[in-house]
XYZ file of C-alpha atoms in Angstrom:
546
model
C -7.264 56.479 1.812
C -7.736 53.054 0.959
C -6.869 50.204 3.300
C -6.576 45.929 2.358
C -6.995 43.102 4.321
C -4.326 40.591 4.425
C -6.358 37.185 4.505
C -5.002 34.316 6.616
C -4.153 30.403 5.905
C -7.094 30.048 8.375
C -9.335 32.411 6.813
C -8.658 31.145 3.434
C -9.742 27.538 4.438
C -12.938 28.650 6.249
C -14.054 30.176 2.914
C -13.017 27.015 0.613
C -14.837 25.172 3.760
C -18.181 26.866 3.213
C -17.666 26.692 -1.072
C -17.674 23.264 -0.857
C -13.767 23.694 -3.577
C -11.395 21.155 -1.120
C -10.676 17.526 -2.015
C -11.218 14.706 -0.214
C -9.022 11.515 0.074
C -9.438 8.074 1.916
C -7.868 5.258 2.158
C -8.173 2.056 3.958
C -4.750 0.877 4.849
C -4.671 -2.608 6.416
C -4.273 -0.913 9.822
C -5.722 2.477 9.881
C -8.611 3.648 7.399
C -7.484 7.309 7.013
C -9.407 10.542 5.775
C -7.583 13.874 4.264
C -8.760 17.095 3.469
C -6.788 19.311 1.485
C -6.962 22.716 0.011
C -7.335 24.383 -3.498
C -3.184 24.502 -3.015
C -2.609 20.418 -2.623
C 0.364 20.532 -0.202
C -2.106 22.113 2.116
C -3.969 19.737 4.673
C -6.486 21.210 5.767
C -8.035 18.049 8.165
C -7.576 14.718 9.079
C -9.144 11.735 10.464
C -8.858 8.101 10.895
C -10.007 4.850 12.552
C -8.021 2.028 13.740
C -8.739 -1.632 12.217
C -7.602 -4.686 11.460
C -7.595 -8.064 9.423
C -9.294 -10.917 10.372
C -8.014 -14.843 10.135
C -11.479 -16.375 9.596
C -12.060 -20.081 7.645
C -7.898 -19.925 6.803
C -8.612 -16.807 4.955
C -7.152 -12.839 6.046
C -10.211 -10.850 5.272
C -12.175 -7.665 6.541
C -16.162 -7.887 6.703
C -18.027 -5.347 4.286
C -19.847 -4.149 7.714
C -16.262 -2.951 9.022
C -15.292 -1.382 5.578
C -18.192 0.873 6.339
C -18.240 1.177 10.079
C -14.923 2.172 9.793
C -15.351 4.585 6.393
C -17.729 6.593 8.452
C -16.070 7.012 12.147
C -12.617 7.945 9.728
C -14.821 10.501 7.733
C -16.210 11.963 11.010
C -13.414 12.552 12.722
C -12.095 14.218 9.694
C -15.361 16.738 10.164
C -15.239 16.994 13.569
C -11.141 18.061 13.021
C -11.865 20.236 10.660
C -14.760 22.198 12.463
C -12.722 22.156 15.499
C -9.729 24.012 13.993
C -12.351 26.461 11.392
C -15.358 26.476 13.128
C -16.972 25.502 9.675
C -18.818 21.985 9.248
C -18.116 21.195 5.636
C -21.035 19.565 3.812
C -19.626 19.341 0.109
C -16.182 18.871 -1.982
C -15.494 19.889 -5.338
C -13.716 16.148 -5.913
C -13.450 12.825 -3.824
C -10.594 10.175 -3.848
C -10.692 6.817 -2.875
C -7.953 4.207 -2.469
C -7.228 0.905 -0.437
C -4.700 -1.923 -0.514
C -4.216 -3.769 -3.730
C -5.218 -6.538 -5.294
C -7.459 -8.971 -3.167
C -10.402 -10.756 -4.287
C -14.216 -9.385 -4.592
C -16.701 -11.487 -6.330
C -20.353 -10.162 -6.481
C -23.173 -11.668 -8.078
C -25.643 -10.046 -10.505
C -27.509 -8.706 -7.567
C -24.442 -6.925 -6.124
C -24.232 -9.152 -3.363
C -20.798 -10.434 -2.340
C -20.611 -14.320 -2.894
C -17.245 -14.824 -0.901
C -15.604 -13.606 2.124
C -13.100 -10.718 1.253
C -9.707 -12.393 0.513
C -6.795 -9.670 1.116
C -2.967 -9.240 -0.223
C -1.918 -11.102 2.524
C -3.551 -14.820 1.859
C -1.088 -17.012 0.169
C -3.303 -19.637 -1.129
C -2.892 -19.026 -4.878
C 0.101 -21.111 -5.668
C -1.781 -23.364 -8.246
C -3.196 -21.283 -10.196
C -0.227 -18.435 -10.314
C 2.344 -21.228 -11.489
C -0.219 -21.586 -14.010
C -1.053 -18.184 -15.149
C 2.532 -17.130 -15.040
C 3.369 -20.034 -17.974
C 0.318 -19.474 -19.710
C 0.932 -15.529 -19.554
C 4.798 -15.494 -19.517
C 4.192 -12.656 -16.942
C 4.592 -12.787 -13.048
C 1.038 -13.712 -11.455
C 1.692 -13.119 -7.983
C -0.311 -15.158 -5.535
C -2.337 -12.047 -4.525
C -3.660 -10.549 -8.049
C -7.258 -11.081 -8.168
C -7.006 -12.744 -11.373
C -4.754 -15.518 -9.694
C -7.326 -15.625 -6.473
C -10.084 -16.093 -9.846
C -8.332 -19.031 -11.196
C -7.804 -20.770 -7.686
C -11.443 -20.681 -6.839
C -11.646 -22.645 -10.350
C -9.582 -25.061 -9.792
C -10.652 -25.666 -6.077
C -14.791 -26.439 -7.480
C -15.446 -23.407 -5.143
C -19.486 -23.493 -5.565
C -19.887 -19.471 -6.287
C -17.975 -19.453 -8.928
C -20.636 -19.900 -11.590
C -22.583 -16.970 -9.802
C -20.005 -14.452 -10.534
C -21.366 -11.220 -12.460
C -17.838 -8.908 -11.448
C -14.496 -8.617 -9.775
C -12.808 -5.434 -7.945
C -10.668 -4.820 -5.416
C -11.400 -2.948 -2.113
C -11.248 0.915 -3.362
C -13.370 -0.125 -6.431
C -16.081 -1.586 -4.351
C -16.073 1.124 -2.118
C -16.247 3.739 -5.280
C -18.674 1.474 -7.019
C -21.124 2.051 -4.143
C -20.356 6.027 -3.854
C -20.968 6.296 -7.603
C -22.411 3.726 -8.901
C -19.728 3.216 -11.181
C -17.896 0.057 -12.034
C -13.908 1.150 -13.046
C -10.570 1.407 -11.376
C -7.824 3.203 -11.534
C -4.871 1.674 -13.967
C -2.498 1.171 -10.995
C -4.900 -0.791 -9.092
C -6.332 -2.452 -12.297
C -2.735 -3.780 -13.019
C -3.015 -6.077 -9.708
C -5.787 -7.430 -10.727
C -4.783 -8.352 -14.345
C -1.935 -7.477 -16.758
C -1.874 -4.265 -18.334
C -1.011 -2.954 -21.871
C 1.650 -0.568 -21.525
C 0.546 0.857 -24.591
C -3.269 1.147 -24.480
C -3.047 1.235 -20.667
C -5.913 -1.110 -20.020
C -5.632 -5.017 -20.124
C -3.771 -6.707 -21.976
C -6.081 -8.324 -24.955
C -4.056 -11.032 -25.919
C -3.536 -12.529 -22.005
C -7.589 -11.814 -21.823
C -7.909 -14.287 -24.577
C -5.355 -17.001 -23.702
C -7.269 -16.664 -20.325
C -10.692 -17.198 -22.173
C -8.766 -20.195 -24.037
C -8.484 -22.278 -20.218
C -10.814 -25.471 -20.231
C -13.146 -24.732 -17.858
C -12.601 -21.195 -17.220
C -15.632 -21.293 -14.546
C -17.329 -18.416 -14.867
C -20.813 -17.663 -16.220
C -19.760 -15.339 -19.006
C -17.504 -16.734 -21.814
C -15.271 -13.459 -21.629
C -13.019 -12.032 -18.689
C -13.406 -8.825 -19.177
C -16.845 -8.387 -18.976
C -16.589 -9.142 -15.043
C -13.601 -6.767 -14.489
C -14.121 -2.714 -14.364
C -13.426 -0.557 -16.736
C -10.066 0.538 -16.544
C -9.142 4.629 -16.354
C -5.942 6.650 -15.993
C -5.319 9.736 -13.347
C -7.383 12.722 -14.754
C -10.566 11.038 -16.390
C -13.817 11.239 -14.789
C -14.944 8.736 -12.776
C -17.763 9.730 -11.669
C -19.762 11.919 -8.955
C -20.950 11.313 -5.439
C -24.634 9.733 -5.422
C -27.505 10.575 -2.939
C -26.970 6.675 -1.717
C -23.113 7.096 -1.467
C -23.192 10.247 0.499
C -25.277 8.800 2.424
C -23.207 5.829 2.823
C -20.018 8.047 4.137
C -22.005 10.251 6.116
C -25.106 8.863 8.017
C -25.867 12.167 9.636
C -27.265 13.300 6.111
C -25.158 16.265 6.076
C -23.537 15.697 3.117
C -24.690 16.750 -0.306
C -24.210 14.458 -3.552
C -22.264 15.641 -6.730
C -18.993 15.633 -5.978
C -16.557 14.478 -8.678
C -14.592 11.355 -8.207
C -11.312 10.472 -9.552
C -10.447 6.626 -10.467
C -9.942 4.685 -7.454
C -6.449 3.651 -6.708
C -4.393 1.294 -4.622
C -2.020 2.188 -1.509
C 0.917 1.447 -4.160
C -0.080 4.121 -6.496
C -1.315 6.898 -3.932
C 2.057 6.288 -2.438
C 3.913 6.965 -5.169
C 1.592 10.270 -5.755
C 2.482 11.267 -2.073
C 6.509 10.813 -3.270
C 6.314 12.326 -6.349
C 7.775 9.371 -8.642
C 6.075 8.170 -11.184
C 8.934 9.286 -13.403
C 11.303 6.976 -14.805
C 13.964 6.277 -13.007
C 12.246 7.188 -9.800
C 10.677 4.867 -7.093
C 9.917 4.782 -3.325
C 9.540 2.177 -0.573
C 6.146 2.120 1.500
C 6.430 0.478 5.032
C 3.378 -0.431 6.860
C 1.592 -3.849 7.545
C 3.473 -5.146 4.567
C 6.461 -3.117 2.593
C 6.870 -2.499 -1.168
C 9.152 -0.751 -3.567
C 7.829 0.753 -7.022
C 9.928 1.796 -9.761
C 9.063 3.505 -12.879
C 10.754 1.733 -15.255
C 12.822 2.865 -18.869
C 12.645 -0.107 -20.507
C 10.297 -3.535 -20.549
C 12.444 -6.377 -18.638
C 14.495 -8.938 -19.758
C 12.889 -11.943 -18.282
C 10.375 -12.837 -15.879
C 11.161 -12.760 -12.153
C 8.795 -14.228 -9.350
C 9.854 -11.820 -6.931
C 8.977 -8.779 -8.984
C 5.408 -7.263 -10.100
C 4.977 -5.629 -13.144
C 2.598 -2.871 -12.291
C 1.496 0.737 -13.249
C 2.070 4.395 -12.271
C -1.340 6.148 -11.875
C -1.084 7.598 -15.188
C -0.602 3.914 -16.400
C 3.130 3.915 -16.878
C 4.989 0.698 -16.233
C 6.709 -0.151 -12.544
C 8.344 -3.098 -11.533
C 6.801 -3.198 -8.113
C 8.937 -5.528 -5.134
C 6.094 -6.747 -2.536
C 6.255 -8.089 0.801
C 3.485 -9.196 2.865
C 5.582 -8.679 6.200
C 6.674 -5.110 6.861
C 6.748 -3.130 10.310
C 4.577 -5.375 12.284
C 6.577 -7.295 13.888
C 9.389 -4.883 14.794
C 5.857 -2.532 16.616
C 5.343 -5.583 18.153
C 8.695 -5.850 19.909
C 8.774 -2.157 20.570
C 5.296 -2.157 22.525
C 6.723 -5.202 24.512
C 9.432 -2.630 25.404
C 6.956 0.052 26.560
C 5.087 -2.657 28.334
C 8.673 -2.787 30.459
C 8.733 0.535 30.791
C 5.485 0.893 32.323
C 5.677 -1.869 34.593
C 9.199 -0.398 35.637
C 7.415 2.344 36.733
C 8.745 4.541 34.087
C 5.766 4.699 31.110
C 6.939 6.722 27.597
C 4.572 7.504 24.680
C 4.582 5.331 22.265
C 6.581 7.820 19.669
C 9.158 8.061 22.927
C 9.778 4.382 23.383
C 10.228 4.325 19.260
C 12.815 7.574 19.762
C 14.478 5.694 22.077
C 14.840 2.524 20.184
C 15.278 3.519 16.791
C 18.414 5.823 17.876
C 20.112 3.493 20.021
C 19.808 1.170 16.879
C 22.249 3.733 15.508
C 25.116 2.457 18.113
C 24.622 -1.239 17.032
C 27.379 -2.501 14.877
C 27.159 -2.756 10.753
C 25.871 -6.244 10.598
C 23.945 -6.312 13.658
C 26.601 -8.026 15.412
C 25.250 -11.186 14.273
C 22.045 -11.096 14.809
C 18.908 -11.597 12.609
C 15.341 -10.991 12.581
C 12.421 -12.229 10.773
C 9.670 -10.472 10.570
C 7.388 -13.017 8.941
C 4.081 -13.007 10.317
C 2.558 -13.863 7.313
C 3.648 -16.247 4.507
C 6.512 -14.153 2.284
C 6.114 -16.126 -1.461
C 9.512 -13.909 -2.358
C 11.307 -15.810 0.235
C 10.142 -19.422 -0.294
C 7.543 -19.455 2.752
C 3.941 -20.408 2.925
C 3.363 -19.482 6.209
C 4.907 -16.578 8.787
C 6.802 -17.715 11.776
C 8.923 -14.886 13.065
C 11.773 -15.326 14.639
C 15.163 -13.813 16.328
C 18.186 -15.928 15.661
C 21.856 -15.734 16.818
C 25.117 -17.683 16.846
C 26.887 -18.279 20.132
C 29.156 -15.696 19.285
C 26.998 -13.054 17.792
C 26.747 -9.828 19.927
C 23.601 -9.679 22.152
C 22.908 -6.163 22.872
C 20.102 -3.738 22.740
C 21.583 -1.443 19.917
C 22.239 -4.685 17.925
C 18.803 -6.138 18.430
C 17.408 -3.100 17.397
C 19.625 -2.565 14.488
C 18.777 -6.040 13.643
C 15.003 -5.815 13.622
C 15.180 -2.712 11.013
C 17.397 -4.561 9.067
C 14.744 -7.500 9.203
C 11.725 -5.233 7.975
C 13.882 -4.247 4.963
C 15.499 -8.025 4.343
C 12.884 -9.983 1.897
C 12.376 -6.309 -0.109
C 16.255 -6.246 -0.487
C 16.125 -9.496 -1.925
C 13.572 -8.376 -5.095
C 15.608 -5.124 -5.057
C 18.778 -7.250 -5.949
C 16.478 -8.899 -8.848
C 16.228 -5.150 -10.395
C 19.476 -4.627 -9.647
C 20.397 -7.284 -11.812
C 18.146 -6.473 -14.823
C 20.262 -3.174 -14.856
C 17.609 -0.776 -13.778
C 18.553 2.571 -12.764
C 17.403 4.248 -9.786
C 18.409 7.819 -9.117
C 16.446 8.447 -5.900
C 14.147 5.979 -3.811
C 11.243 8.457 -1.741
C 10.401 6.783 1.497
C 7.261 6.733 3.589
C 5.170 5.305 6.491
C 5.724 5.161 10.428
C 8.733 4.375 10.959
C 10.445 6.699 8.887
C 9.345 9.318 11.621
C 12.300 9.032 13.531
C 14.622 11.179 11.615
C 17.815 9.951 10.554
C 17.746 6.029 11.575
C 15.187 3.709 8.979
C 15.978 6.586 6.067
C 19.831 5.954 6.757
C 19.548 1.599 6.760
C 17.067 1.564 4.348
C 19.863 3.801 1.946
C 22.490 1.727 3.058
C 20.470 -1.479 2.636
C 19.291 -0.490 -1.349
C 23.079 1.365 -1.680
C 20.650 4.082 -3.194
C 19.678 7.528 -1.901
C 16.675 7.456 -0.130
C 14.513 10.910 0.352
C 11.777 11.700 3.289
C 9.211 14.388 2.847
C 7.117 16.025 5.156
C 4.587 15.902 3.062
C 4.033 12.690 2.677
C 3.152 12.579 6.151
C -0.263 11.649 5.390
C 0.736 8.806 3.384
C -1.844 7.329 0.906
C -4.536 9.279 2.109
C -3.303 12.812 0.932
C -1.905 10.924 -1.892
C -5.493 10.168 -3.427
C -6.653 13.846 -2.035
C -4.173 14.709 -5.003
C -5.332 12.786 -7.183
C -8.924 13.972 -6.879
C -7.619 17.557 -6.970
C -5.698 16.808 -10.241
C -8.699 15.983 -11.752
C -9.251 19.551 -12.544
C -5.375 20.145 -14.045
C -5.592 17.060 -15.856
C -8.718 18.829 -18.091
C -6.544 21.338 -18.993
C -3.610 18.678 -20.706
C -1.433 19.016 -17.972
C 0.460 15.774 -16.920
C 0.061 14.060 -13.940
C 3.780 14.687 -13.707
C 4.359 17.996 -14.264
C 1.196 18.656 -11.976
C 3.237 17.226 -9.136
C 6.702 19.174 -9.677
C 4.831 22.153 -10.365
C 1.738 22.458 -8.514
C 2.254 19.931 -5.166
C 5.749 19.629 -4.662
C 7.282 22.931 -5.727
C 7.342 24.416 -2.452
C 8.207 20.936 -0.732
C 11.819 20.035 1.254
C 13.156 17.104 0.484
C 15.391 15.457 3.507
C 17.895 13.362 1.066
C 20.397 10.978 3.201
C 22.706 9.208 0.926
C 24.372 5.716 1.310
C 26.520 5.423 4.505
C 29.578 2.788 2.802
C 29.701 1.095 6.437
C 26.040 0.911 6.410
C 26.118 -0.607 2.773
C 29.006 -3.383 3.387
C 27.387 -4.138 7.296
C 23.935 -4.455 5.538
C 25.813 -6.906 2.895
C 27.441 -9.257 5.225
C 23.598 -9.269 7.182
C 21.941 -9.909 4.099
C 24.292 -13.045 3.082
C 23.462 -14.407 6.336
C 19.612 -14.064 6.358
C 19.394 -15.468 3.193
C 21.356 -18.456 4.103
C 19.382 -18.824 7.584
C 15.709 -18.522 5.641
C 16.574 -22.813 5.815
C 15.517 -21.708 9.465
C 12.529 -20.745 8.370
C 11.434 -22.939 6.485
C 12.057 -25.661 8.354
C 9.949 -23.759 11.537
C 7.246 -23.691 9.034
C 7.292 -27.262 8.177
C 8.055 -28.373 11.885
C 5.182 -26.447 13.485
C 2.541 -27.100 10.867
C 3.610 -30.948 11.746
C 2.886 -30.970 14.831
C -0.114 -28.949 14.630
C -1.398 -31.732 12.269
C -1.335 -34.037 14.995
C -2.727 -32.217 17.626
């Protein structure tokens, strides 16, 4: 008589552990640098790790140093093997296919050499005004202040002194791939923040290269653009494999072995809409972190050009009008940790996710509007609402209704406020959105940011537990699809049918009270940004005279 052995989750991974088949993703998220290992099935996570870090205001410029990038790549990467040899016993030393991804756009410049000739200049600086009015006429496309190309032209005009020394441009997860590889490209997503894209060719757009070679004075030491941009590739081409240097590079203990295949390096927008499964027209989600962003995959080409909306890419190069904020969650963590600070000293000290519970559903007793209340949660300058510079604020009538619920309601209102201002811009172009995919922190507390942020777009909005890894198990995916993809199989199809077939979807639809409350609180924030701006001009006054 013959007898089988069933074999268990656990089992399974110990084997694909010692074979060297998972995939790898990590991503360096403007808080956390995050590290996921996942299995031969992609909704399986097999590991995780991360490290906490954080931007730096150095010479008027938000930037990370090069020694943190990798400080922090390796103490995410071994936590991620010390996680996954705690749970399997089995210290993985190889993967069949590495991902890596980080926050968009930015500016890199790096001399012939490969040395960097500039401090790291992130999303978040707003210094670009010049030279994106500029671009934007010259292009008749959007240049936001934070595309690379825009961050190019502004060191132009400003006589900055490097500028003739420049050999290339990337963006953080191209750098970081460029020194695992040795491989100059980027993925079409996060090539599309750094210049425009050809919807059609799906790399840059030839004709905007050219007007841009046209500029007097472009600079540079070359004579063409593109020679100092990467190549550009879509999800499922080879991008290269893991180097004895770059292994090195993650993991200093010189336990891991080179060869691994890398797929195109891709920004937090594109992972995260890999993680929410829409990059399908008609289809978009809303990431909330540091900053907050909506992408959606669009039918047609716009109408006319908006300042408050990005034209971007899907992974597989599709086009997205993308709505980007520079302030997202920030400033509503910050009041919540002065809470648990309270809470503490009260002699009564929660976890942090308690103190969030307990916040986030008393927001749900607040009144529609917030009673009158607003919140602004600029920290940083917010070019979508007018403002150079962040000063947040809390501001009420004499009449408005001071309560806890309200406050609360009132500060997840704020995190959503500029992005429902761009969403309004799409909304007038006539785009369709069946279903908006949510993710990021504070959509852990079930039922409360889901429900306002559907009431605030008057659009269904849909959490997954899956995407509880956010970004990171996003470009895990996208390394595993590299293997799908060389069989002709679509980057969306591979999704429906290989990663989120098995997947529940949590869909809450659009409360009308929530929708008409949000209205009224919209009307008023927009009318009291004059309160902002006039905070920003008043206190960067007076700090002149100091």
């Amino acid at each position: 008589m013959s007898t089988s052995k069933t074999v268990s989750p656990g089992d399974s991974a110990r084997d694909d552990l010692r074979a060297g088949r998972l995939s790898l993703g990590i991503e360096l998220g403007s808080t956390r640098i995050k590290a996921c290992l996942i299995g031969e099935d992609p909704s399986q996570v097999i590991a995780v790790g991360s490290h906490e870090w954080d931007n730096e205001f150095v010479g008027q410029v938000w930037t990370y140093s090069l020694e943190n990038v990798w400080s922090g790549l390796q103490a995410a990467y071994a936590d991620l093997i010390y996680n996954a040899e705690s749970r399997y016993g089995v210290r993985p030393d190889s993967f069949a296919a590495i991902g890596v991804s980080a926050m968009m756009h930015g500016y890199l410049a790096f001399d012939a050499a490969g040395d960097l000739l500039a401090p790291f200049r992130t999303w978040r600086n707003t210094t670009t005004g010049p030279a994106a009015a500029e671009l934007t006429e010259l292009f008749g496309v959007n240049i936001p202040l934070r595309w690379s190309i825009a961050h190019l032209r502004q060191a132009v005009l400003d006589n900055e002194p490097h500028v003739p020394e420049i050999a290339s441009l990337t963006t953080l997860a191209g750098y970081v791939h460029w020194q695992l590889t040795g491989r100059k490209v980027l993925g079409v997503g996060d090539a599309s923040g750094m210049f425009p894209i050809d919807a059609l060719t799906k790399t840059y757009d030839t004709e905007l290269l050219a007007r841009y070679d046209g500029l007097s004075a472009s600079g540079t030491a070359g004579s063409h653009l593109v020679d100092l941009l990467p190549e550009v590739l879509v999800a499922g081409q080879p991008a290269g494999n893991l180097t004895v240097q770059g292994a090195r590079l993650l993991d200093p203990t010189g336990t891991l072995k080179p060869g691994a295949a890398l797929c195109p390096p891709e920004g937090d927008a594109g992972t995260g809409m890999v993680a929410t499964r829409s990059v399908a027209p008609r289809s978009g989600n809303v990431s909330a972190g540091t900053s907050i962003f909506a992408m959606v995959v669009l039918e047609r080409p716009l109408d006319n050009v908006h300042h408050e909306l990005d034209l971007v890419t899907t992974p597989a190069g599709d086009p997205v009008a993308m709505v980007h904020c520079n302030n997202g969650a920030s400033e509503l963590a910050t009041w919540v940790g002065l809470f648990a600070r309270f809470a503490t000293v009260a002699g009564q000290p929660l976890a942090s996710d308690a103190v969030f519970n307990a916040l986030f559903s008393e927001a749900l007793e607040g009144e529609a509007d917030a009673g009158g209340l607003l919140a602004y949660n600029h920290l940083a300058g917010e070019p979508i609402a007018g403002l150079t510079e962040g000063r947040p604020l809390v501001v009420r009538t004499p009449d408005s209704r001071l309560t806890l619920a309200n406050f609360m309601r009132a500060q997840l209102y704020g995190v959503f406020g500029t992005l429902s201002l761009g969403m309004r811009v799409l909304a007038d172009e006539g785009v369709v959105i069946d279903e908006m995919f949510a993710h990021g922190g504070m959509f852990r507390t079930a039922g409360v940011a889901q429900r306002f942020l559907a009431g605030a777009l008057g659009t269904p909005v849909t959490v997954t537990e899956t995407a509880s890894e956010g970004g990171a198990w996003g470009i895990a995916v996208l390394a595993s699809y590299l293997r799908a993809a060389e069989h002709g199989q679509s980057l969306d199809d591979y999704l429906d049918e290989h990663v989120f077939a098995n997947t529940a979807f949590d869909t809450t639809q659009p409360d009308p009270t929530d929708v008409a409350g949000f209205t009224t609180y919209l009307a008023r924030y927009s009318a009291g940004l004059a309160v902002e701006r006039t905070a920003v001009d008043t206190l960067s006054l007076k700090e002149s005279t100091l």
